[in-house]
Amino acid sequence: MKTAHDLVEQARSHIQEVSLADAEAAIQAADLLIDVREADEYHQGHIASALNIPRGLLEFKLSGTPELGARDLNILLYCKTSGRAALAAASLQEMGYLRVKSIAGGFDAWHEAGLPIVKPSLPSFE
């Protein structure tokens, strides 16, 4: 029986991961940067310009949104540590998307490197 780790490693063997050193250039080149973490994770901080589509909804959202249906979109994905993004990238490739990559190390590596993040501020009610 395969574990979640086995599935992630299998997915990684079929996808392209972008190193953290190359991530900023990959973001600039991407048509779409997708954060596949859950909404609460996204709202705690995310990479600027990232669209939040949680992993569990990704295939449905892309299939149901005509402007995201072009299979030649340059899509860059990330999650917390890169496991969910690897699974998502493999799934999008299976759907026929031709230019899908994920950021190695995910949001945690990005944040630990001191790269910029967007943190929504909550209004003060005082």
Coordinates of C-alpha atoms in Angstrom, one line a residue:
M1 CA 0.0 0.0 0.0
K2 CA 1.3 3.5 -0.9
T3 CA 1.6 6.3 1.6
A4 CA 1.0 10.0 0.9
H5 CA 4.8 10.4 0.8
D6 CA 5.0 7.7 -1.9
L7 CA 2.4 9.5 -4.0
V8 CA 4.2 12.8 -3.6
E9 CA 7.5 11.2 -4.7
Q10 CA 5.9 9.5 -7.6
A11 CA 4.3 12.9 -8.7
R12 CA 7.7 14.6 -8.3
S13 CA 9.3 12.2 -10.7
H14 CA 6.8 13.3 -13.4
I15 CA 6.7 17.1 -12.9
Q16 CA 9.1 20.0 -13.1
E17 CA 10.0 21.8 -9.9
V18 CA 11.5 25.3 -9.9
S19 CA 14.2 25.9 -7.4
L20 CA 13.8 28.7 -4.9
A21 CA 16.6 30.6 -6.6
D22 CA 14.6 30.5 -9.9
A23 CA 11.2 31.0 -8.4
E24 CA 11.0 34.8 -8.8
A25 CA 11.8 34.6 -12.5
A26 CA 9.3 31.7 -12.9
I27 CA 6.6 33.8 -11.2
Q28 CA 7.3 36.7 -13.6
A29 CA 7.0 34.3 -16.5
A30 CA 3.9 32.5 -15.3
D31 CA 0.4 33.3 -16.7
L32 CA -1.0 32.0 -13.4
L33 CA 0.5 31.6 -10.0
I34 CA -1.7 29.2 -7.9
D35 CA -1.5 28.7 -4.1
V36 CA -3.1 25.3 -3.5
R37 CA -3.2 25.6 0.3
E38 CA -6.4 25.9 2.2
A39 CA -8.0 29.3 2.4
D40 CA -7.0 29.8 6.1
E41 CA -3.4 29.1 5.2
Y42 CA -3.5 31.6 2.3
H43 CA -5.0 34.3 4.5
Q44 CA -2.2 34.0 7.0
G45 CA 0.3 35.0 4.2
H46 CA 0.9 34.2 0.5
I47 CA 3.1 35.2 -2.4
A48 CA 1.9 38.4 -4.1
S49 CA -0.3 37.8 -7.2
A50 CA -1.2 34.2 -6.2
L51 CA -4.7 33.0 -6.8
N52 CA -5.9 30.7 -4.0
I53 CA -7.5 27.5 -5.4
P54 CA -7.2 24.8 -2.7
R55 CA -5.9 21.4 -3.8
G56 CA -9.2 19.7 -3.3
L57 CA -11.0 22.1 -5.7
L58 CA -8.3 22.7 -8.3
E59 CA -9.4 20.4 -11.1
F60 CA -13.0 21.5 -10.7
K61 CA -12.2 25.2 -10.7
L62 CA -9.9 25.0 -13.8
S63 CA -12.5 22.8 -15.6
G64 CA -15.3 25.2 -14.7
T65 CA -13.6 28.4 -15.6
P66 CA -13.4 28.9 -19.4
E67 CA -10.5 31.5 -19.1
L68 CA -8.4 28.9 -17.3
G69 CA -9.1 26.2 -19.9
A70 CA -6.2 26.9 -22.3
R71 CA -3.9 24.0 -22.1
D72 CA -0.9 26.1 -23.0
L73 CA -1.2 28.4 -19.9
N74 CA 2.1 28.7 -18.1
I75 CA 1.0 27.6 -14.6
L76 CA 3.2 27.8 -11.4
L77 CA 1.9 26.1 -8.2
Y78 CA 3.0 26.2 -4.6
C79 CA 1.7 24.9 -1.2
K80 CA 3.2 24.8 2.2
T81 CA 6.2 22.5 1.6
S82 CA 5.6 21.4 -2.0
G83 CA 3.9 18.0 -1.6
R84 CA 0.3 19.2 -2.5
A85 CA 1.7 21.3 -5.3
A86 CA 3.6 18.3 -6.7
L87 CA 0.3 16.2 -6.7
A88 CA -1.6 19.2 -8.2
A89 CA 1.0 19.6 -11.0
A90 CA 0.8 15.9 -11.9
S91 CA -2.9 16.1 -11.9
L92 CA -2.9 19.2 -14.2
Q93 CA -0.5 17.4 -16.5
E94 CA -2.9 14.5 -16.7
M95 CA -5.7 17.0 -17.6
G96 CA -3.6 18.1 -20.6
Y97 CA -2.0 21.2 -19.3
L98 CA 1.4 21.5 -21.0
R99 CA 3.3 24.1 -19.0
V100 CA 2.9 23.3 -15.3
K101 CA 5.6 23.7 -12.6
S102 CA 5.8 23.8 -8.9
I103 CA 8.0 25.7 -6.5
A104 CA 10.4 23.4 -4.6
G105 CA 10.1 23.8 -0.9
G106 CA 6.8 25.7 -1.2
F107 CA 5.7 28.7 0.8
D108 CA 7.7 27.7 3.9
A109 CA 11.0 27.8 1.9
W110 CA 10.0 31.1 0.3
H111 CA 9.2 32.7 3.6
E112 CA 12.3 31.3 5.4
A113 CA 14.4 32.9 2.6
G114 CA 13.0 36.3 3.5
L115 CA 11.2 36.7 0.2
P116 CA 8.2 39.1 0.2
I117 CA 4.8 37.8 1.2
V118 CA 1.4 39.4 1.4
K119 CA -0.3 39.3 4.8
P120 CA -3.8 40.7 4.9
S121 CA -4.3 43.0 7.8
L122 CA -7.4 42.8 9.9
P123 CA -9.3 46.0 10.7
S124 CA -9.0 47.4 14.2
F125 CA -12.3 47.7 16.0
E126 CA -10.9 49.9 18.8

